[in-house]
Amino acid sequence: MNQLRNKEKNYDFKRFESVISRLDIKLENVLRNIPTRYKETIEEIRLRVDCPLMIESLGNDYYVNCNGQVGKEMNNSFIIGEKIIKNTFERLCEYSIYAVQDELRNGFITIKGGHRIGIAGKVVYKERSITTIKEISSINIRIARQKIGISKEIMGFLWDKSSIYNTLIISPPQCGKTTLLRDIIRTVSNNGLKVAVIDERSEIGGMYQGKPQNDLGVRTDILDRANKFEGTLMMLRALSPHVIATDELGDKLDIDAIHNSIKAGVKIITTIHGESINDIKTKPYISDIINQKIFKRIIILDNSKGVGTINDILDGITNKSLLNKGEIKCFG
């Protein structure tokens, strides 16, 4: 167990190193000096022009000073200037902003390693459509981390003989839903089922130049940046999946995609932002699929015992808990 934990820490450290090597040199040097425990657990690096450098780790945000010291006090924080924003953006784009224009329309780019870079600045429109973002003022670097094997303890609840139950993961932001989704996909794929991933936000596979940066299993096909409705139709027509997995459900077309998959006899694994069953029932269109009992298994995440706390696993038909009383698991 200790050997596995050390291997995971080394992996997380390398992911951190791969990100900071793509930043402005001054910024890289500051972040290289932060304590090791933050390098292993850091989730986000926040850059805002003329504001303090901030990082997020284990659900908390911290200021970072010029020496790499991390704390809750803003005094002596390293200040992000316009030049640092400009240099960092250019390095993240590998000095080819033209090459990432299509991604920029969505407000983010994905770099090697599957790390997602959120961008804010001046939006440029042409014929009522966003063409790009310029005069960058904020950069949010989300460090992608895999946690291989975290679904092992709950897979027994999800298997339906030789297939898998339609499964919904409910989670507030940054509580590990995408991390758990990846490992469920990987496990299902490696156990004989063909999985089609509709990766609308490029977070599940973290595709970079046609290659997934995350291990999603040997029988997994990834459709990157497609919307769920069109992507589902494409996968159903062309790749004969047993399972379709998607990221966050939202609008009516997403729900239509779910229905199309069910009609084709394909199982669904997907996620939604929320706190509980009652919470997501207040969302337009979502209450319908919950009331229709489409999902036979519902996993509820929170951060009550740290990021990645599995608060409950429900039978989607009865809405009763499948966990023993007090049996709360955490994979964070």
CSV table of C-alpha atoms in Angstrom, one decimal:
chain,number,residue,atom,x,y,z
A,1,MET,CA,0.0,0.0,0.0
A,2,ASN,CA,2.8,2.4,0.9
A,3,GLN,CA,4.6,1.6,-2.3
A,4,LEU,CA,1.4,2.3,-4.3
A,5,ARG,CA,0.9,5.6,-2.4
A,6,ASN,CA,4.5,6.7,-3.1
A,7,LYS,CA,4.1,5.8,-6.8
A,8,GLU,CA,0.9,7.9,-6.9
A,9,LYS,CA,2.6,10.9,-5.2
A,10,ASN,CA,5.5,10.7,-7.7
A,11,TYR,CA,3.0,10.7,-10.5
A,12,ASP,CA,1.2,13.8,-9.1
A,13,PHE,CA,4.6,15.5,-8.6
A,14,LYS,CA,5.5,14.9,-12.3
A,15,ARG,CA,2.2,16.3,-13.5
A,16,PHE,CA,2.8,19.4,-11.5
A,17,GLU,CA,6.3,19.7,-12.9
A,18,SER,CA,5.0,19.2,-16.5
A,19,VAL,CA,2.7,22.2,-16.0
A,20,ILE,CA,5.0,24.7,-14.4
A,21,SER,CA,7.6,24.1,-17.1
A,22,ARG,CA,5.1,25.7,-19.5
A,23,LEU,CA,4.7,29.0,-17.6
A,24,ASP,CA,6.5,32.3,-17.5
A,25,ILE,CA,10.0,31.8,-16.1
A,26,LYS,CA,9.6,34.0,-13.0
A,27,LEU,CA,6.3,32.3,-12.2
A,28,GLU,CA,7.8,28.8,-12.8
A,29,ASN,CA,10.6,29.6,-10.3
A,30,VAL,CA,8.2,30.8,-7.6
A,31,LEU,CA,6.0,27.7,-8.0
A,32,ARG,CA,9.0,25.4,-8.0
A,33,ASN,CA,9.8,26.5,-4.5
A,34,ILE,CA,6.4,25.8,-2.9
A,35,PRO,CA,6.4,22.9,-0.3
A,36,THR,CA,6.2,19.4,-1.7
A,37,ARG,CA,2.9,18.6,-0.1
A,38,TYR,CA,1.3,21.3,-2.2
A,39,LYS,CA,3.0,20.1,-5.4
A,40,GLU,CA,1.4,16.7,-4.8
A,41,THR,CA,-2.1,18.0,-4.1
A,42,ILE,CA,-2.5,21.2,-6.1
A,43,GLU,CA,-5.6,21.3,-8.2
A,44,GLU,CA,-5.5,24.8,-9.7
A,45,ILE,CA,-3.1,27.7,-10.3
A,46,ARG,CA,-4.9,31.0,-10.6
A,47,LEU,CA,-3.4,33.9,-12.4
A,48,ARG,CA,-5.2,37.3,-12.5
A,49,VAL,CA,-3.6,40.4,-13.8
A,50,ASP,CA,-2.4,42.7,-11.0
A,51,CYS,CA,-3.6,40.3,-8.4
A,52,PRO,CA,-1.8,37.8,-6.0
A,53,LEU,CA,-0.7,34.4,-7.3
A,54,MET,CA,-3.1,31.8,-5.8
A,55,ILE,CA,-3.3,28.1,-5.8
A,56,GLU,CA,-6.0,25.7,-4.8
A,57,SER,CA,-5.3,22.5,-2.9
A,58,LEU,CA,-7.6,20.0,-1.3
A,59,GLY,CA,-10.5,22.4,-1.7
A,60,ASN,CA,-8.8,25.4,-0.1
A,61,ASP,CA,-7.2,28.4,-1.8
A,62,TYR,CA,-3.8,29.9,-0.7
A,63,TYR,CA,-1.6,32.9,-1.6
A,64,VAL,CA,1.9,32.3,-2.7
A,65,ASN,CA,4.7,34.8,-2.0
A,66,CYS,CA,7.9,35.5,-4.0
A,67,ASN,CA,9.8,32.8,-2.1
A,68,GLY,CA,7.2,30.1,-2.8
A,69,GLN,CA,5.8,30.2,0.7
A,70,VAL,CA,2.1,29.3,0.9
A,71,GLY,CA,-0.4,30.7,3.3
A,72,LYS,CA,-3.7,32.4,4.0
A,73,GLU,CA,-2.3,35.9,4.3
A,74,MET,CA,-2.2,38.1,1.2
A,75,ASN,CA,0.8,40.1,2.5
A,76,ASN,CA,3.9,39.9,0.3
A,77,SER,CA,2.2,37.7,-2.2
A,78,PHE,CA,3.7,37.3,-5.7
A,79,ILE,CA,1.8,39.7,-8.0
A,80,ILE,CA,0.8,38.6,-11.5
A,81,GLY,CA,1.7,41.4,-14.0
A,82,GLU,CA,0.5,41.8,-17.6
A,83,LYS,CA,3.8,40.5,-18.9
A,84,ILE,CA,3.5,37.3,-16.9
A,85,ILE,CA,0.0,36.7,-18.2
A,86,LYS,CA,1.2,37.3,-21.8
A,87,ASN,CA,4.3,35.1,-21.5
A,88,THR,CA,2.4,32.3,-19.8
A,89,PHE,CA,-0.3,32.3,-22.4
A,90,GLU,CA,2.2,32.3,-25.3
A,91,ARG,CA,4.1,29.4,-23.7
A,92,LEU,CA,1.0,27.4,-23.0
A,93,CYS,CA,0.0,27.9,-26.7
A,94,GLU,CA,3.5,26.9,-27.8
A,95,TYR,CA,3.8,30.4,-29.4
A,96,SER,CA,1.0,29.5,-31.9
A,97,ILE,CA,-2.1,31.3,-30.8
A,98,TYR,CA,-3.6,30.6,-34.3
A,99,ALA,CA,-3.4,26.9,-33.6
A,100,VAL,CA,-5.7,27.2,-30.5
A,101,GLN,CA,-8.3,29.6,-31.9
A,102,ASP,CA,-11.0,27.0,-32.2
A,103,GLU,CA,-10.5,26.0,-28.6
A,104,LEU,CA,-10.4,29.6,-27.4
A,105,ARG,CA,-14.0,30.1,-28.6
A,106,ASN,CA,-15.0,27.9,-25.7
A,107,GLY,CA,-13.0,29.7,-23.2
A,108,PHE,CA,-10.3,27.1,-22.6
A,109,ILE,CA,-7.5,25.2,-24.2
A,110,THR,CA,-6.1,21.7,-23.4
A,111,ILE,CA,-2.3,21.2,-23.2
A,112,LYS,CA,-0.2,18.0,-23.3
A,113,GLY,CA,-0.9,16.0,-20.2
A,114,GLY,CA,-4.7,16.8,-20.4
A,115,HIS,CA,-4.4,19.9,-18.3
A,116,ARG,CA,-7.2,22.4,-19.0
A,117,ILE,CA,-6.4,26.1,-19.2
A,118,GLY,CA,-9.4,28.4,-18.6
A,119,ILE,CA,-9.1,31.8,-20.2
A,120,ALA,CA,-10.8,35.2,-19.5
A,121,GLY,CA,-10.3,38.5,-21.3
A,122,LYS,CA,-12.0,40.5,-24.1
A,123,VAL,CA,-14.4,38.4,-26.2
A,124,VAL,CA,-14.4,39.0,-29.9
A,125,TYR,CA,-17.6,38.4,-31.9
A,126,LYS,CA,-18.2,37.9,-35.6
A,127,GLU,CA,-21.8,37.5,-36.9
A,128,ARG,CA,-23.0,36.8,-33.3
A,129,SER,CA,-20.5,34.0,-32.8
A,130,ILE,CA,-17.5,34.1,-30.6
A,131,THR,CA,-14.3,34.0,-32.7
A,132,THR,CA,-11.6,34.4,-30.0
A,133,ILE,CA,-10.6,35.9,-26.7
A,134,LYS,CA,-7.9,38.6,-26.6
A,135,GLU,CA,-6.4,40.9,-24.0
A,136,ILE,CA,-6.1,38.0,-21.6
A,137,SER,CA,-6.6,39.0,-18.0
A,138,SER,CA,-7.1,35.7,-16.2
A,139,ILE,CA,-5.7,32.2,-16.6
A,140,ASN,CA,-6.8,29.2,-14.5
A,141,ILE,CA,-4.6,26.2,-14.8
A,142,ARG,CA,-6.5,23.0,-13.8
A,143,ILE,CA,-4.0,20.2,-13.2
A,144,ALA,CA,-5.3,16.9,-14.5
A,145,ARG,CA,-4.7,14.0,-12.2
A,146,GLN,CA,-5.6,10.3,-12.7
A,147,LYS,CA,-6.3,8.1,-9.7
A,148,ILE,CA,-6.1,4.6,-11.1
A,149,GLY,CA,-8.2,2.1,-9.1
A,150,ILE,CA,-10.4,4.5,-7.1
A,151,SER,CA,-13.6,2.9,-8.4
A,152,LYS,CA,-12.6,-0.6,-7.3
A,153,GLU,CA,-14.6,-0.5,-4.0
A,154,ILE,CA,-17.8,0.6,-5.6
A,155,MET,CA,-17.8,-1.3,-8.9
A,156,GLY,CA,-19.7,-4.1,-7.2
A,157,PHE,CA,-22.7,-1.8,-6.9
A,158,LEU,CA,-22.5,-0.9,-10.6
A,159,TRP,CA,-22.2,-4.2,-12.4
A,160,ASP,CA,-25.4,-5.7,-13.8
A,161,LYS,CA,-24.4,-9.3,-14.6
A,162,SER,CA,-22.3,-8.9,-17.8
A,163,SER,CA,-23.1,-5.3,-18.3
A,164,ILE,CA,-23.3,-2.1,-16.1
A,165,TYR,CA,-26.3,-0.2,-14.7
A,166,ASN,CA,-27.1,3.2,-16.1
A,167,THR,CA,-25.2,5.3,-13.6
A,168,LEU,CA,-25.4,9.0,-12.7
A,169,ILE,CA,-22.7,10.8,-10.6
A,170,ILE,CA,-24.0,13.8,-8.7
A,171,SER,CA,-21.4,16.1,-7.3
A,172,PRO,CA,-20.7,19.8,-6.5
A,173,PRO,CA,-17.8,21.3,-8.4
A,174,GLN,CA,-14.3,20.0,-7.6
A,175,CYS,CA,-15.4,17.0,-5.6
A,176,GLY,CA,-13.9,14.4,-7.9
A,177,LYS,CA,-16.7,13.5,-10.2
A,178,THR,CA,-14.6,13.5,-13.4
A,179,THR,CA,-11.8,11.7,-11.7
A,180,LEU,CA,-14.2,8.9,-10.6
A,181,LEU,CA,-15.9,8.9,-14.0
A,182,ARG,CA,-12.5,8.3,-15.7
A,183,ASP,CA,-11.8,5.3,-13.5
A,184,ILE,CA,-15.2,3.8,-13.9
A,185,ILE,CA,-14.8,4.1,-17.7
A,186,ARG,CA,-11.3,2.5,-17.6
A,187,THR,CA,-12.6,-0.4,-15.4
A,188,VAL,CA,-15.6,-1.1,-17.6
A,189,SER,CA,-13.6,-0.9,-20.8
A,190,ASN,CA,-10.9,-3.2,-19.5
A,191,ASN,CA,-13.5,-5.7,-18.4
A,192,GLY,CA,-14.9,-6.4,-21.9
A,193,LEU,CA,-17.4,-3.6,-22.8
A,194,LYS,CA,-16.9,-1.2,-25.6
A,195,VAL,CA,-17.2,2.4,-24.3
A,196,ALA,CA,-17.9,5.5,-26.4
A,197,VAL,CA,-16.9,8.7,-24.6
A,198,ILE,CA,-18.5,12.0,-25.7
A,199,ASP,CA,-16.0,14.4,-24.2
A,200,GLU,CA,-17.6,17.8,-24.8
A,201,ARG,CA,-15.2,19.7,-22.6
A,202,SER,CA,-12.1,17.7,-23.2
A,203,GLU,CA,-11.8,16.8,-19.5
A,204,ILE,CA,-12.4,13.1,-19.5
A,205,GLY,CA,-9.8,11.9,-22.0
A,206,GLY,CA,-7.8,15.2,-22.1
A,207,MET,CA,-7.1,14.7,-25.8
A,208,TYR,CA,-4.0,16.4,-27.1
A,209,GLN,CA,-3.1,16.2,-30.8
A,210,GLY,CA,-5.4,13.1,-31.2
A,211,LYS,CA,-4.0,11.2,-28.2
A,212,PRO,CA,-5.9,10.7,-24.9
A,213,GLN,CA,-3.7,11.9,-22.0
A,214,ASN,CA,-5.7,9.8,-19.5
A,215,ASP,CA,-6.0,6.0,-19.4
A,216,LEU,CA,-9.6,5.2,-20.3
A,217,GLY,CA,-9.2,1.6,-21.1
A,218,VAL,CA,-8.4,-0.6,-24.1
A,219,ARG,CA,-12.0,-0.7,-25.6
A,220,THR,CA,-12.7,3.0,-25.4
A,221,ASP,CA,-13.3,5.4,-28.3
A,222,ILE,CA,-13.3,9.1,-27.6
A,223,LEU,CA,-15.2,11.8,-29.5
A,224,ASP,CA,-13.5,15.0,-28.5
A,225,ARG,CA,-15.4,18.4,-28.2
A,226,ALA,CA,-18.6,17.0,-29.7
A,227,ASN,CA,-21.9,18.0,-28.1
A,228,LYS,CA,-23.7,15.1,-26.5
A,229,PHE,CA,-26.6,15.0,-28.9
A,230,GLU,CA,-24.7,14.9,-32.2
A,231,GLY,CA,-21.8,12.9,-30.6
A,232,THR,CA,-24.2,10.2,-29.3
A,233,LEU,CA,-25.8,9.8,-32.8
A,234,MET,CA,-22.3,9.5,-34.4
A,235,MET,CA,-21.1,6.9,-32.0
A,236,LEU,CA,-24.3,4.8,-32.2
A,237,ARG,CA,-24.1,4.8,-36.0
A,238,ALA,CA,-20.4,4.1,-36.4
A,239,LEU,CA,-18.8,2.4,-33.4
A,240,SER,CA,-21.5,0.0,-31.9
A,241,PRO,CA,-20.7,0.8,-28.2
A,242,HIS,CA,-22.1,-1.2,-25.2
A,243,VAL,CA,-21.8,1.9,-23.0
A,244,ILE,CA,-21.8,5.7,-23.7
A,245,ALA,CA,-20.1,8.0,-21.1
A,246,THR,CA,-20.4,11.7,-21.1
A,247,ASP,CA,-19.5,14.7,-18.9
A,248,GLU,CA,-22.0,17.1,-17.2
A,249,LEU,CA,-25.7,16.9,-18.2
A,250,GLY,CA,-27.3,20.3,-18.8
A,251,ASP,CA,-29.8,21.2,-21.5
A,252,LYS,CA,-32.6,19.5,-23.2
A,253,LEU,CA,-30.4,18.2,-26.0
A,254,ASP,CA,-28.3,16.4,-23.5
A,255,ILE,CA,-31.4,14.6,-22.1
A,256,ASP,CA,-32.4,13.7,-25.7
A,257,ALA,CA,-29.0,12.2,-26.1
A,258,ILE,CA,-29.6,10.0,-23.1
A,259,HIS,CA,-33.0,8.9,-24.5
A,260,ASN,CA,-31.4,8.0,-27.9
A,261,SER,CA,-28.8,5.8,-26.2
A,262,ILE,CA,-31.4,4.0,-24.1
A,263,LYS,CA,-33.6,3.4,-27.2
A,264,ALA,CA,-30.5,1.8,-28.9
A,265,GLY,CA,-30.0,-0.5,-25.9
A,266,VAL,CA,-26.8,1.2,-24.8
A,267,LYS,CA,-25.9,1.8,-21.2
A,268,ILE,CA,-25.1,5.3,-19.9
A,269,ILE,CA,-22.6,6.7,-17.4
A,270,THR,CA,-22.7,10.4,-16.9
A,271,THR,CA,-22.4,13.2,-14.3
A,272,ILE,CA,-24.3,16.3,-13.2
A,273,HIS,CA,-23.5,19.2,-10.9
A,274,GLY,CA,-25.6,19.1,-7.7
A,275,GLU,CA,-25.7,18.4,-4.0
A,276,SER,CA,-28.4,15.7,-3.8
A,277,ILE,CA,-31.3,14.1,-5.6
A,278,ASN,CA,-33.7,16.8,-4.4
A,279,ASP,CA,-31.3,19.4,-5.7
A,280,ILE,CA,-31.0,18.1,-9.2
A,281,LYS,CA,-34.8,17.7,-9.4
A,282,THR,CA,-35.0,21.5,-9.4
A,283,LYS,CA,-33.1,21.6,-12.7
A,284,PRO,CA,-35.0,21.9,-16.0
A,285,TYR,CA,-35.4,18.5,-17.8
A,286,ILE,CA,-33.3,16.7,-15.2
A,287,SER,CA,-36.3,15.9,-12.9
A,288,ASP,CA,-37.9,14.0,-15.8
A,289,ILE,CA,-35.1,11.5,-16.2
A,290,ILE,CA,-34.9,11.0,-12.5
A,291,ASN,CA,-38.7,10.4,-12.2
A,292,GLN,CA,-38.5,8.0,-15.2
A,293,LYS,CA,-36.0,5.9,-13.2
A,294,ILE,CA,-33.6,5.8,-16.1
A,295,PHE,CA,-30.5,5.6,-13.8
A,296,LYS,CA,-30.4,2.4,-11.7
A,297,ARG,CA,-27.4,3.6,-9.8
A,298,ILE,CA,-26.9,7.1,-8.4
A,299,ILE,CA,-23.5,8.1,-6.8
A,300,ILE,CA,-23.5,11.2,-4.6
A,301,LEU,CA,-20.1,12.9,-4.0
A,302,ASP,CA,-19.2,15.7,-1.6
A,303,ASN,CA,-16.1,16.8,0.3
A,304,SER,CA,-17.3,16.1,3.8
A,305,LYS,CA,-14.2,13.8,4.5
A,306,GLY,CA,-12.0,15.4,1.8
A,307,VAL,CA,-12.2,15.7,-1.9
A,308,GLY,CA,-13.7,12.6,-3.4
A,309,THR,CA,-16.0,11.6,-0.6
A,310,ILE,CA,-18.6,9.1,-1.7
A,311,ASN,CA,-21.5,10.3,0.5
A,312,ASP,CA,-24.0,7.7,-0.8
A,313,ILE,CA,-24.8,5.2,-3.6
A,314,LEU,CA,-28.6,5.0,-4.3
A,315,ASP,CA,-30.7,2.4,-6.0
A,316,GLY,CA,-32.3,4.6,-8.7
A,317,ILE,CA,-35.5,2.7,-8.6
A,318,THR,CA,-36.3,2.9,-4.9
A,319,ASN,CA,-33.9,5.9,-4.0
A,320,LYS,CA,-32.8,3.8,-1.1
A,321,SER,CA,-29.1,3.7,0.0
A,322,LEU,CA,-27.0,0.7,-0.9
A,323,LEU,CA,-24.3,1.6,1.6
A,324,ASN,CA,-24.3,0.3,5.2
A,325,LYS,CA,-25.1,3.0,7.7
A,326,GLY,CA,-22.2,5.3,8.2
A,327,GLU,CA,-20.2,3.6,5.4
A,328,ILE,CA,-18.8,6.7,3.7
A,329,LYS,CA,-15.8,6.2,1.4
A,330,CYS,CA,-13.2,8.7,0.3
A,331,PHE,CA,-10.9,8.3,-2.7
A,332,GLY,CA,-9.3,11.8,-2.6
